[in-house]
Tab-separated table of C-alpha atoms in Angstrom:
chain	number	residue	atom	x	y	z
A	110	MET	CA	21.421	103.661	-64.868
A	111	ASP	CA	21.995	105.281	-68.154
A	112	PHE	CA	21.911	103.228	-71.308
A	113	PRO	CA	22.635	105.827	-73.873
A	114	LYS	CA	23.881	103.407	-76.700
A	115	ASN	CA	21.980	100.331	-75.378
A	116	GLY	CA	18.403	99.288	-75.317
A	117	ILE	CA	16.424	97.343	-72.841
A	118	VAL	CA	14.788	94.141	-73.982
A	119	SER	CA	12.073	92.514	-71.873
A	120	TYR	CA	9.521	89.687	-72.452
A	121	GLY	CA	7.662	87.393	-70.300
A	122	ASP	CA	6.058	83.881	-70.646
A	123	TYR	CA	3.439	82.136	-68.626
A	124	PHE	CA	3.769	78.439	-67.942
A	125	PRO	CA	0.152	77.121	-67.193
A	126	GLU	CA	1.165	73.646	-66.329
A	127	ALA	CA	3.753	74.703	-63.725
A	128	ARG	CA	1.747	77.849	-62.865
A	129	GLU	CA	4.869	79.937	-63.242
A	130	ILE	CA	5.807	83.154	-64.957
A	131	LEU	CA	9.307	83.627	-66.405
A	132	TYR	CA	10.408	87.343	-67.199
A	133	HIS	CA	13.511	88.322	-68.998
A	134	ILE	CA	14.889	91.866	-68.746
A	135	TYR	CA	18.366	92.663	-69.994
A	136	SER	CA	20.301	95.309	-71.758
A	137	TYR	CA	20.920	94.967	-75.412
A	138	PRO	CA	23.370	94.241	-76.798
A	139	SER	CA	24.250	91.737	-74.094
A	140	LEU	CA	27.786	91.012	-73.248
A	141	MET	CA	27.033	87.934	-71.118
A	142	PRO	CA	28.383	84.509	-72.347
A	143	TYR	CA	25.137	82.668	-71.602
A	144	TYR	CA	21.359	82.995	-72.155
A	145	SER	CA	19.140	80.836	-69.978
A	146	ASN	CA	15.573	79.603	-70.260
A	147	ILE	CA	14.680	80.804	-73.575
A	148	THR	CA	11.176	80.094	-74.627
A	149	ASN	CA	9.011	80.387	-77.783
A	150	LYS	CA	8.503	84.093	-76.929
A	151	PHE	CA	12.154	84.852	-77.555
A	152	PRO	CA	12.172	88.139	-79.700
A	153	GLY	CA	15.401	87.270	-81.535
A	154	GLY	CA	18.356	89.619	-81.991
A	155	LEU	CA	22.023	89.201	-82.369
A	156	TYR	CA	24.043	87.738	-79.305
A	157	GLU	CA	27.614	87.595	-80.459
A	158	TYR	CA	29.109	87.006	-77.022
A	159	VAL	CA	26.730	84.169	-75.953
A	160	ARG	CA	28.383	80.753	-75.936
A	161	ILE	CA	25.909	78.762	-73.704
A	162	VAL	CA	22.223	78.585	-74.504
A	163	SER	CA	19.409	76.812	-72.674
A	164	LEU	CA	15.906	76.364	-74.116
A	165	CYS	CA	12.909	75.399	-72.252
A	166	ASP	CA	9.188	75.640	-72.751
A	167	GLU	CA	5.716	73.948	-72.139
A	168	ARG	CA	4.781	74.662	-75.755
A	169	PRO	CA	6.474	72.850	-78.661
A	170	PHE	CA	9.499	74.338	-80.442
A	171	GLU	CA	9.178	74.348	-84.164
A	172	HIS	CA	11.734	74.322	-86.855
A	173	GLU	CA	11.360	78.034	-87.372
A	174	PHE	CA	12.199	78.644	-83.711
A	175	PHE	CA	15.530	76.786	-84.088
A	176	LEU	CA	16.374	78.720	-87.075
A	177	ARG	CA	15.833	81.983	-85.125
A	178	ILE	CA	18.102	80.559	-82.365
A	179	ASP	CA	20.772	79.773	-84.963
A	180	GLN	CA	20.578	83.307	-86.416
A	181	SER	CA	20.645	84.836	-82.864
A	182	PHE	CA	23.552	82.912	-81.322
A	183	PRO	CA	26.238	82.521	-84.188
A	184	CYS	CA	28.958	81.520	-81.554
A	185	MET	CA	26.877	79.139	-79.473
A	186	GLU	CA	29.066	76.208	-78.303
A	187	ILE	CA	26.739	74.521	-75.808
A	188	LEU	CA	23.074	74.011	-76.195
A	189	HIS	CA	20.721	72.515	-73.472
A	190	LEU	CA	17.068	71.793	-74.493
A	191	THR	CA	14.183	70.911	-72.262
A	192	ASN	CA	10.759	70.347	-73.814
A	193	HIS	CA	8.432	67.336	-73.531
A	194	LYS	CA	5.925	68.556	-76.100
A	195	SER	CA	5.938	66.976	-79.516
A	196	GLN	CA	6.352	69.374	-82.457
A	197	ASN	CA	3.066	70.385	-84.166
A	198	ARG	CA	4.609	70.885	-87.700
A	199	LYS	CA	6.828	67.850	-87.713
A	200	GLN	CA	8.165	66.698	-91.167
A	201	SER	CA	9.067	63.021	-91.608
A	202	HIS	CA	12.679	62.098	-91.925
A	203	GLY	CA	11.932	59.679	-94.560
A	204	SER	CA	10.317	62.052	-97.024
A	205	ASN	CA	12.676	64.648	-98.591
A	206	ASN	CA	9.608	66.193	-100.281
A	207	ASP	CA	8.328	67.258	-96.835
A	208	ASN	CA	11.607	68.743	-95.995
A	209	GLN	CA	12.226	70.616	-99.080
A	210	ASN	CA	10.553	73.681	-97.704
A	211	LEU	CA	12.725	73.677	-94.544
A	212	SER	CA	15.839	75.675	-94.333
A	213	LEU	CA	18.806	73.662	-93.227
A	214	ILE	CA	20.002	74.876	-89.801
A	215	GLU	CA	23.736	74.908	-89.171
A	216	TYR	CA	25.416	75.316	-85.784
A	217	PRO	CA	29.043	75.602	-86.932
A	218	LEU	CA	30.601	76.065	-83.465
A	219	LEU	CA	28.401	73.838	-81.375
A	220	SER	CA	30.410	71.204	-79.467
A	221	ASP	CA	27.909	70.117	-76.695
A	222	LEU	CA	24.316	69.251	-77.316
A	223	HIS	CA	22.181	68.283	-74.421
A	224	ILE	CA	18.790	66.748	-75.315
A	225	VAL	CA	18.341	64.315	-72.436
A	226	ASN	CA	15.114	65.892	-71.067
A	227	ALA	CA	13.292	66.245	-74.328
A	228	HIS	CA	10.656	64.665	-76.698
A	229	ASP	CA	12.016	62.410	-79.357
A	230	ASP	CA	11.074	65.089	-81.982
A	231	TYR	CA	13.849	67.239	-80.873
A	232	ILE	CA	16.265	64.418	-81.388
A	233	GLU	CA	15.169	64.033	-84.956
A	234	GLN	CA	15.352	67.815	-85.271
A	235	PHE	CA	19.044	67.817	-84.425
A	236	LEU	CA	20.236	64.380	-85.813
A	237	PHE	CA	18.548	64.200	-89.129
A	238	HIS	CA	20.485	65.804	-91.961
A	239	THR	CA	17.365	67.129	-93.702
A	240	LYS	CA	16.761	69.567	-90.765
A	241	THR	CA	20.061	70.353	-88.987
A	242	TYR	CA	23.871	70.139	-89.835
A	243	LEU	CA	26.082	69.567	-86.959
A	244	ARG	CA	29.763	69.419	-87.319
A	245	ASN	CA	31.783	66.335	-86.472
A	246	ASN	CA	33.169	65.748	-83.100
A	247	ILE	CA	30.194	66.925	-81.085
A	248	HIS	CA	29.394	65.733	-77.488
A	249	LEU	CA	25.852	64.332	-77.518
A	250	TYR	CA	24.043	63.992	-74.332
A	251	ILE	CA	21.008	62.030	-74.958
A	252	ASP	CA	18.867	59.194	-73.517
A	253	TYR	CA	19.884	55.983	-75.060
A	254	ALA	CA	16.317	54.612	-75.195
A	255	SER	CA	15.181	57.776	-77.005
A	256	LEU	CA	18.085	57.486	-79.430
A	257	GLN	CA	17.007	53.879	-80.238
A	258	ARG	CA	13.493	54.887	-80.892
A	259	VAL	CA	14.306	57.730	-83.197
A	260	THR	CA	16.963	55.942	-85.176
A	261	HIS	CA	14.979	52.559	-85.169
A	262	ASN	CA	18.271	50.935	-84.187
């Protein structure tokens, strides 16, 4: 195949706990409406046509990773997140001083957020206004017990 105006992007990731390798190879810019199984190794880029994104990893996602996702997928409408690892550089929601150096992440078109299969830190990441801004009328798919733990309610 000839890709005179397009580039080829590839990256791989090894999951030691599952003993699996995940490899992405695709033309860039991509015209696909979805991007699945994004890990911390995601190189970034602009994906204007992608509406559905899924994130998964055995290593924690930090705030900077979500900022990269926000910048790469400006038209994202549906987000699925799977990650059971606690964030390493977690800022407390109670302390605004800890969060002053964080850029607020906005997902203006996000309508469905699936964080059922994730550590409580990611619920904080998306629901606390010091880290992420979500529009009104979003469908939230979340474990009720996790939501109670995170919100102390």
